[in-house]
CSV table of C-alpha atoms in Angstrom, one decimal:
chain,number,residue,atom,x,y,z
A,6,UNK,CA,18.7,28.2,23.8
A,7,UNK,CA,20.2,27.2,20.5
A,8,UNK,CA,20.7,23.6,21.8
A,9,UNK,CA,17.0,23.4,22.7
A,10,UNK,CA,16.0,24.7,19.3
A,11,UNK,CA,18.2,22.1,17.6
A,12,UNK,CA,16.7,19.3,19.7
A,13,UNK,CA,13.2,20.5,18.8
A,14,UNK,CA,14.1,20.6,15.1
A,15,UNK,CA,15.6,17.1,15.2
A,16,UNK,CA,12.5,15.8,17.0
A,17,UNK,CA,10.2,17.4,14.4
A,18,UNK,CA,12.2,15.7,11.7
A,19,UNK,CA,11.7,12.3,13.4
A,20,UNK,CA,7.9,13.0,13.8
A,21,UNK,CA,7.6,14.1,10.1
A,22,UNK,CA,9.6,11.0,9.0
A,23,UNK,CA,7.3,8.7,11.0
A,24,UNK,CA,4.1,10.4,9.6
A,25,UNK,CA,5.4,10.1,6.0
A,26,UNK,CA,6.4,6.5,6.3
A,27,UNK,CA,3.3,5.3,8.3
A,28,UNK,CA,0.8,7.7,6.7
A,29,UNK,CA,-0.5,8.4,10.2
A,30,UNK,CA,-0.1,11.4,12.6
A,31,UNK,CA,-1.5,9.6,15.6
A,32,UNK,CA,1.8,9.7,17.5
A,33,UNK,CA,2.3,13.5,17.2
A,34,UNK,CA,2.7,15.0,20.7
A,35,UNK,CA,4.8,12.0,21.9
A,36,UNK,CA,1.6,10.1,22.9
A,37,UNK,CA,0.4,6.5,22.4
A,38,UNK,CA,-2.1,4.1,23.9
A,39,UNK,CA,-1.0,1.5,26.5
A,40,UNK,CA,-2.5,-1.9,25.6
A,41,UNK,CA,-3.1,-2.9,29.2
A,42,UNK,CA,-5.7,-0.3,29.9
A,43,UNK,CA,-6.1,1.6,26.6
A,44,UNK,CA,-5.0,4.8,28.3
A,45,UNK,CA,-3.2,7.6,26.5
A,46,UNK,CA,0.4,7.8,27.8
A,47,UNK,CA,3.3,10.1,27.0
A,48,UNK,CA,6.8,9.0,26.0
A,49,UNK,CA,8.6,11.0,28.6
A,50,UNK,CA,6.6,9.3,31.5
A,51,UNK,CA,6.8,5.7,30.5
A,52,UNK,CA,9.4,3.1,29.6
A,53,UNK,CA,9.5,-0.1,27.4
A,54,UNK,CA,8.4,-2.2,30.4
A,55,UNK,CA,5.1,-0.2,30.6
A,56,UNK,CA,4.2,-1.5,27.1
A,57,UNK,CA,3.2,-2.8,24.7
A,58,UNK,CA,1.8,0.3,23.1
A,59,UNK,CA,-0.3,1.1,20.0
A,60,UNK,CA,-1.4,4.1,18.0
A,61,UNK,CA,-4.7,5.7,19.0
A,62,UNK,CA,-5.5,6.6,15.4
A,63,UNK,CA,-4.4,3.8,13.1
A,64,UNK,CA,-4.2,1.1,15.9
A,65,UNK,CA,-0.9,-0.4,14.7
A,66,UNK,CA,1.8,-1.4,17.1
A,67,UNK,CA,4.3,1.3,18.1
A,68,UNK,CA,7.6,1.3,19.9
A,69,UNK,CA,9.0,3.8,22.4
A,70,UNK,CA,12.3,5.5,21.8
A,71,UNK,CA,14.1,6.9,24.8
A,72,UNK,CA,16.7,9.5,23.5
A,73,UNK,CA,19.6,11.3,24.9
A,74,UNK,CA,19.9,14.0,22.2
A,75,UNK,CA,16.2,14.1,21.1
A,76,UNK,CA,12.9,14.2,22.8
A,77,UNK,CA,11.5,10.8,23.8
A,78,UNK,CA,8.9,9.7,21.3
A,79,UNK,CA,6.9,6.8,19.9
A,80,UNK,CA,7.3,5.4,16.4
A,81,UNK,CA,5.1,3.1,14.3
A,82,UNK,CA,6.4,-0.5,14.0
A,83,UNK,CA,4.6,-2.3,11.2
A,84,UNK,CA,6.2,-4.6,8.7
A,85,UNK,CA,6.1,-3.7,4.9
A,86,UNK,CA,6.4,-5.8,1.8
A,87,UNK,CA,10.0,-6.8,0.9
A,88,UNK,CA,10.2,-4.7,-2.3
A,89,UNK,CA,13.4,-4.6,-4.3
A,90,UNK,CA,15.4,-1.5,-3.6
A,91,UNK,CA,17.6,0.5,-6.0
A,92,UNK,CA,20.6,-1.4,-4.8
A,93,UNK,CA,19.0,-4.7,-5.9
A,94,UNK,CA,19.4,-4.0,-9.6
A,95,UNK,CA,20.3,-7.6,-10.4
A,96,UNK,CA,17.0,-8.8,-9.1
A,97,UNK,CA,15.2,-6.2,-11.1
A,98,UNK,CA,17.0,-7.3,-14.2
A,99,UNK,CA,16.2,-11.0,-13.4
A,100,UNK,CA,12.5,-10.2,-13.1
A,101,UNK,CA,12.6,-8.3,-16.4
A,102,UNK,CA,14.5,-11.1,-18.2
A,103,UNK,CA,12.4,-13.9,-16.9
A,104,UNK,CA,9.2,-12.3,-18.1
A,105,UNK,CA,10.7,-11.0,-21.3
A,106,UNK,CA,12.1,-14.4,-22.3
A,107,UNK,CA,8.8,-16.2,-21.6
A,108,UNK,CA,6.8,-13.7,-23.7
A,109,UNK,CA,9.3,-13.8,-26.5
A,110,UNK,CA,9.1,-17.6,-26.5
A,111,UNK,CA,5.3,-17.6,-26.3
A,112,UNK,CA,4.7,-14.8,-28.9
A,113,UNK,CA,7.8,-14.8,-31.2
A,114,UNK,CA,6.1,-12.4,-33.6
A,115,UNK,CA,5.1,-10.0,-30.8
A,116,UNK,CA,8.3,-7.9,-31.0
A,117,UNK,CA,8.9,-8.1,-27.3
A,118,UNK,CA,11.7,-5.8,-26.1
A,119,UNK,CA,13.1,-4.5,-22.8
A,120,UNK,CA,13.1,-0.7,-22.2
A,121,UNK,CA,12.0,0.3,-25.7
A,122,UNK,CA,11.9,4.0,-26.3
A,123,UNK,CA,8.4,5.2,-27.4
A,124,UNK,CA,9.2,8.7,-28.7
A,125,UNK,CA,7.1,11.8,-28.1
A,126,UNK,CA,4.9,13.2,-30.8
A,127,UNK,CA,4.1,16.9,-30.3
A,128,UNK,CA,1.4,16.9,-33.0
A,129,UNK,CA,-0.7,14.3,-31.1
A,130,UNK,CA,0.5,15.6,-27.7
A,131,UNK,CA,2.3,12.3,-26.8
A,132,UNK,CA,5.1,12.3,-24.3
A,133,UNK,CA,8.1,10.0,-24.4
A,134,UNK,CA,7.6,6.8,-22.4
A,135,UNK,CA,10.0,3.8,-21.8
A,136,UNK,CA,8.1,0.7,-20.5
A,137,UNK,CA,10.2,-1.9,-18.8
A,138,UNK,CA,8.8,-4.5,-21.2
A,139,UNK,CA,6.6,-4.0,-24.3
A,140,UNK,CA,5.3,-6.0,-27.2
A,141,UNK,CA,2.1,-7.4,-28.7
A,142,UNK,CA,-0.1,-10.4,-28.0
A,143,UNK,CA,-1.9,-10.9,-31.3
A,144,UNK,CA,-2.9,-7.3,-32.1
A,145,UNK,CA,-2.9,-6.0,-28.5
A,146,UNK,CA,-0.1,-3.7,-27.6
A,147,UNK,CA,1.0,-4.3,-24.0
A,148,UNK,CA,3.4,-2.4,-21.6
A,149,UNK,CA,4.6,-4.1,-18.5
A,150,UNK,CA,6.0,-1.9,-15.7
A,151,UNK,CA,8.3,-3.6,-13.2
A,152,UNK,CA,7.9,-1.3,-10.2
A,153,UNK,CA,11.1,-1.4,-8.2
A,154,UNK,CA,10.8,1.7,-6.1
A,155,UNK,CA,7.9,3.6,-4.4
A,156,UNK,CA,7.1,6.0,-7.2
A,157,UNK,CA,4.8,8.8,-6.4
A,158,UNK,CA,1.3,8.0,-7.5
A,159,UNK,CA,1.4,11.2,-9.7
A,160,UNK,CA,4.2,9.5,-11.8
A,161,UNK,CA,2.1,6.3,-12.2
A,162,UNK,CA,-0.9,8.4,-13.1
A,163,UNK,CA,1.2,10.2,-15.8
A,164,UNK,CA,2.3,6.9,-17.4
A,165,UNK,CA,-1.3,5.6,-17.4
A,166,UNK,CA,-2.4,8.7,-19.2
A,167,UNK,CA,0.3,8.4,-21.8
A,168,UNK,CA,-0.3,4.7,-22.4
A,169,UNK,CA,-4.1,5.3,-22.8
A,170,UNK,CA,-3.4,7.9,-25.5
A,171,UNK,CA,-1.7,5.1,-27.4
A,172,UNK,CA,-4.4,2.5,-26.4
A,173,UNK,CA,-1.7,0.4,-24.8
A,174,UNK,CA,-2.7,-2.2,-22.2
A,175,UNK,CA,-0.8,-1.8,-18.9
A,176,UNK,CA,0.3,-4.3,-16.3
A,177,UNK,CA,2.2,-3.2,-13.2
A,178,UNK,CA,4.2,-5.9,-11.4
A,179,UNK,CA,6.0,-5.4,-8.1
A,180,UNK,CA,9.1,-7.6,-7.7
A,181,UNK,CA,9.9,-8.8,-4.2
A,182,UNK,CA,13.2,-10.1,-2.9
A,183,UNK,CA,11.4,-12.8,-1.0
A,184,UNK,CA,7.9,-14.1,-0.3
A,185,UNK,CA,5.4,-11.6,1.1
A,186,UNK,CA,4.2,-13.8,3.9
A,187,UNK,CA,0.8,-14.1,5.5
A,188,UNK,CA,1.2,-11.7,8.4
A,189,UNK,CA,-0.5,-8.3,8.6
A,190,UNK,CA,1.5,-5.6,6.9
A,191,UNK,CA,1.3,-1.9,5.9
A,192,UNK,CA,1.2,-1.4,2.1
A,193,UNK,CA,3.0,1.6,0.7
A,194,UNK,CA,0.9,4.3,-0.9
A,195,UNK,CA,1.9,3.2,-4.4
A,196,UNK,CA,0.9,-0.4,-3.6
A,197,UNK,CA,-2.5,0.8,-2.5
A,198,UNK,CA,-2.9,2.9,-5.6
A,199,UNK,CA,-2.2,-0.1,-7.8
A,200,UNK,CA,-4.5,-2.2,-5.6
A,201,UNK,CA,-7.3,0.1,-6.5
A,202,UNK,CA,-6.3,0.4,-10.1
A,203,UNK,CA,-6.7,-3.3,-10.6
A,204,UNK,CA,-10.0,-3.6,-8.7
A,205,UNK,CA,-8.6,-4.9,-5.4
A,206,UNK,CA,-5.5,-6.9,-6.4
A,207,UNK,CA,-1.8,-6.4,-6.7
A,208,UNK,CA,0.7,-8.5,-8.7
A,209,UNK,CA,4.0,-9.5,-7.2
A,210,UNK,CA,6.9,-11.4,-8.6
A,211,UNK,CA,9.3,-13.3,-6.4
A,212,UNK,CA,12.6,-15.0,-7.3
A,213,UNK,CA,12.7,-18.7,-8.2
A,214,UNK,CA,9.0,-19.0,-8.9
A,215,UNK,CA,9.2,-19.9,-12.6
A,216,UNK,CA,7.1,-17.6,-14.7
A,217,UNK,CA,4.3,-17.2,-12.1
A,218,UNK,CA,2.9,-13.9,-10.9
A,219,UNK,CA,1.5,-13.8,-7.3
A,220,UNK,CA,-1.9,-12.1,-7.0
A,221,UNK,CA,-2.8,-10.5,-3.6
A,222,UNK,CA,-5.8,-8.7,-2.2
A,223,UNK,CA,-5.2,-6.3,0.7
A,224,UNK,CA,-8.0,-7.3,3.1
A,225,UNK,CA,-9.3,-5.3,6.1
A,226,UNK,CA,-8.1,-6.6,9.5
A,227,UNK,CA,-9.0,-5.8,13.1
A,228,UNK,CA,-7.4,-5.4,16.5
A,229,UNK,CA,-9.0,-6.6,19.7
A,230,UNK,CA,-9.3,-3.8,22.2
A,231,UNK,CA,-9.1,-5.2,25.7
A,232,UNK,CA,-11.9,-4.3,28.1
A,233,UNK,CA,-10.9,-1.8,30.7
A,234,UNK,CA,-12.6,-0.2,33.7
A,235,UNK,CA,-11.8,3.1,35.5
A,236,UNK,CA,-13.4,5.8,37.6
A,237,UNK,CA,-14.1,9.3,36.4
A,238,UNK,CA,-13.2,12.4,38.4
A,239,UNK,CA,-16.8,12.3,39.8
A,240,UNK,CA,-16.3,8.8,41.0
A,241,UNK,CA,-18.4,7.2,38.3
A,242,UNK,CA,-17.4,3.8,37.1
A,243,UNK,CA,-16.6,3.7,33.3
A,244,UNK,CA,-16.1,0.8,31.0
A,245,UNK,CA,-14.7,0.6,27.4
A,246,UNK,CA,-13.2,-2.0,25.1
A,247,UNK,CA,-14.2,-5.6,24.6
A,248,UNK,CA,-14.5,-5.3,20.9
A,249,UNK,CA,-12.6,-5.2,17.6
A,250,UNK,CA,-11.5,-2.1,15.8
A,251,UNK,CA,-10.5,-2.0,12.2
A,252,UNK,CA,-6.9,-1.0,11.4
A,253,UNK,CA,-6.6,2.1,9.2
A,254,UNK,CA,-3.3,1.4,7.5
A,255,UNK,CA,-2.6,-2.3,8.1
A,256,UNK,CA,-3.9,-5.0,5.8
A,257,UNK,CA,-4.1,-8.8,5.7
A,258,UNK,CA,-2.8,-10.4,2.5
A,259,UNK,CA,-5.3,-12.7,0.8
A,260,UNK,CA,-3.6,-14.7,-1.9
A,261,UNK,CA,-5.3,-15.6,-5.2
A,262,UNK,CA,-4.0,-18.0,-7.8
A,263,UNK,CA,-0.4,-18.2,-9.0
A,264,UNK,CA,-0.8,-16.6,-12.5
A,265,UNK,CA,0.7,-17.4,-15.9
A,266,UNK,CA,1.2,-14.0,-17.6
A,267,UNK,CA,0.5,-15.7,-21.0
A,268,UNK,CA,-2.6,-17.6,-20.2
A,269,UNK,CA,-4.3,-15.9,-17.2
A,270,UNK,CA,-4.6,-12.2,-18.2
A,271,UNK,CA,-7.1,-10.4,-20.4
A,272,UNK,CA,-7.9,-6.9,-21.7
A,273,UNK,CA,-10.1,-4.6,-19.6
A,274,UNK,CA,-11.1,-1.0,-19.9
A,275,UNK,CA,-10.9,0.8,-16.6
A,276,UNK,CA,-13.2,3.9,-16.1
A,277,UNK,CA,-11.9,7.0,-14.4
A,278,UNK,CA,-12.2,7.0,-10.7
A,279,UNK,CA,-12.1,10.2,-8.7
A,280,UNK,CA,-12.0,9.6,-4.9
A,281,UNK,CA,-12.7,12.2,-2.3
A,282,UNK,CA,-9.1,13.3,-2.5
A,283,UNK,CA,-9.0,14.2,-6.2
A,284,UNK,CA,-5.2,14.3,-6.3
A,285,UNK,CA,-5.2,10.6,-6.2
A,286,UNK,CA,-7.6,9.9,-9.0
A,287,UNK,CA,-7.2,7.0,-11.4
A,288,UNK,CA,-7.5,7.9,-15.1
A,289,UNK,CA,-9.5,6.0,-17.6
A,290,UNK,CA,-7.0,3.4,-18.9
A,291,UNK,CA,-6.6,0.0,-20.6
A,292,UNK,CA,-5.5,-2.7,-18.3
A,293,UNK,CA,-3.9,-6.1,-18.7
A,294,UNK,CA,-5.7,-7.8,-15.7
A,295,UNK,CA,-6.1,-11.3,-14.5
A,296,UNK,CA,-9.2,-13.4,-15.2
A,297,UNK,CA,-9.9,-14.5,-11.7
A,298,UNK,CA,-13.2,-13.9,-9.9
A,299,UNK,CA,-12.9,-12.1,-6.6
A,300,UNK,CA,-11.4,-14.6,-4.1
A,301,UNK,CA,-12.1,-12.4,-1.0
A,302,UNK,CA,-15.2,-11.7,1.0
A,303,UNK,CA,-16.9,-8.8,-0.7
A,304,UNK,CA,-18.8,-8.0,2.6
A,305,UNK,CA,-15.6,-7.6,4.6
A,306,UNK,CA,-15.8,-3.8,4.7
A,307,UNK,CA,-19.5,-3.8,5.5
A,308,UNK,CA,-19.1,-6.3,8.3
A,309,UNK,CA,-16.2,-4.6,9.9
A,310,UNK,CA,-17.8,-1.1,9.7
A,311,UNK,CA,-20.8,-2.4,11.5
A,312,UNK,CA,-18.7,-3.8,14.2
A,313,UNK,CA,-17.1,-0.5,15.1
A,314,UNK,CA,-20.2,1.7,15.3
A,315,UNK,CA,-19.7,2.1,19.1
A,316,UNK,CA,-15.9,2.0,19.0
A,317,UNK,CA,-15.3,5.7,18.6
A,318,UNK,CA,-16.4,6.2,22.2
A,319,UNK,CA,-12.9,5.0,23.3
A,320,UNK,CA,-10.8,7.2,21.1
A,321,UNK,CA,-12.1,10.5,19.9
A,322,UNK,CA,-9.4,10.6,17.2
A,323,UNK,CA,-10.2,7.2,15.8
A,324,UNK,CA,-11.9,7.1,12.4
A,325,UNK,CA,-11.6,3.9,10.4
A,326,UNK,CA,-12.1,5.7,7.1
A,327,UNK,CA,-9.3,8.1,6.0
A,328,UNK,CA,-8.0,9.5,2.8
A,329,UNK,CA,-5.4,6.8,2.3
A,330,UNK,CA,-7.9,4.0,2.5
A,331,UNK,CA,-10.6,5.2,0.2
A,332,UNK,CA,-9.3,3.1,-2.7
A,333,UNK,CA,-10.0,-0.1,-0.9
A,334,UNK,CA,-13.7,0.5,-0.8
A,335,UNK,CA,-14.2,1.3,-4.5
A,336,UNK,CA,-13.9,-2.0,-6.3
């Protein structure tokens, strides 16, 4: 009995881990969809050869895991951006130093420094903050945060509030250990938060790219659902599929211009944005944002929403709009 309880506990941990990393609970109950006929199947009744499989909720590819000490289950299998981890401290410092040296050279009187302590001030209700890079362009105070780990969005929110109290412009840059690539990927929650913060764009830094910042829009993308036919218990012939469904958590990277941090950015005041899930709100803040016009199709969401009006007939659980995606529609 104790062994069964341990197995159940271990399996629950695996499920919770998958839900946390994928931001989708569609595989709970050890079930997934078989691509061949779009039928729901259970992990203990199928093998890898019965695949490929995908999630009935977010539609991303999944893999089956046959276990000896845990319950058989499915797991999401989507690629993510190659962010720099805590172990890649040298790349983080390289990113900081490249940007800092360029700004110091371009604005010698801007007092640009790395990890400058901005002390708290209890009289004015100001908390201590330590930006990765800070200084001035003319009279504009600017803080640059080099985001090396998936902070909670609450932590990012707190920093934005503190910078706004001081009227400091903020630029978040995410350093990567290699190029992002053009394939569909699953942005982390903090990446999607920054994507909404900057009106539909995220800024990445990659090694050996001079002083350029890579601008990326996370575009909606779809999955083709194969047409399938089956007979109901009453002998009635049923048909489904033959159309596209919009991924809930996967995105297609659309690249903008390679940006010069000195020449291609401007000041912008961002209004407070409170989504349906108020815990993820974006505060009013001052941004250091690029000067580009939108380089993606502004109708992408409308077009893809129209294409899935009839799609929910296939999966009752499918809903293309969920709490994690609401930022993408609010530019």
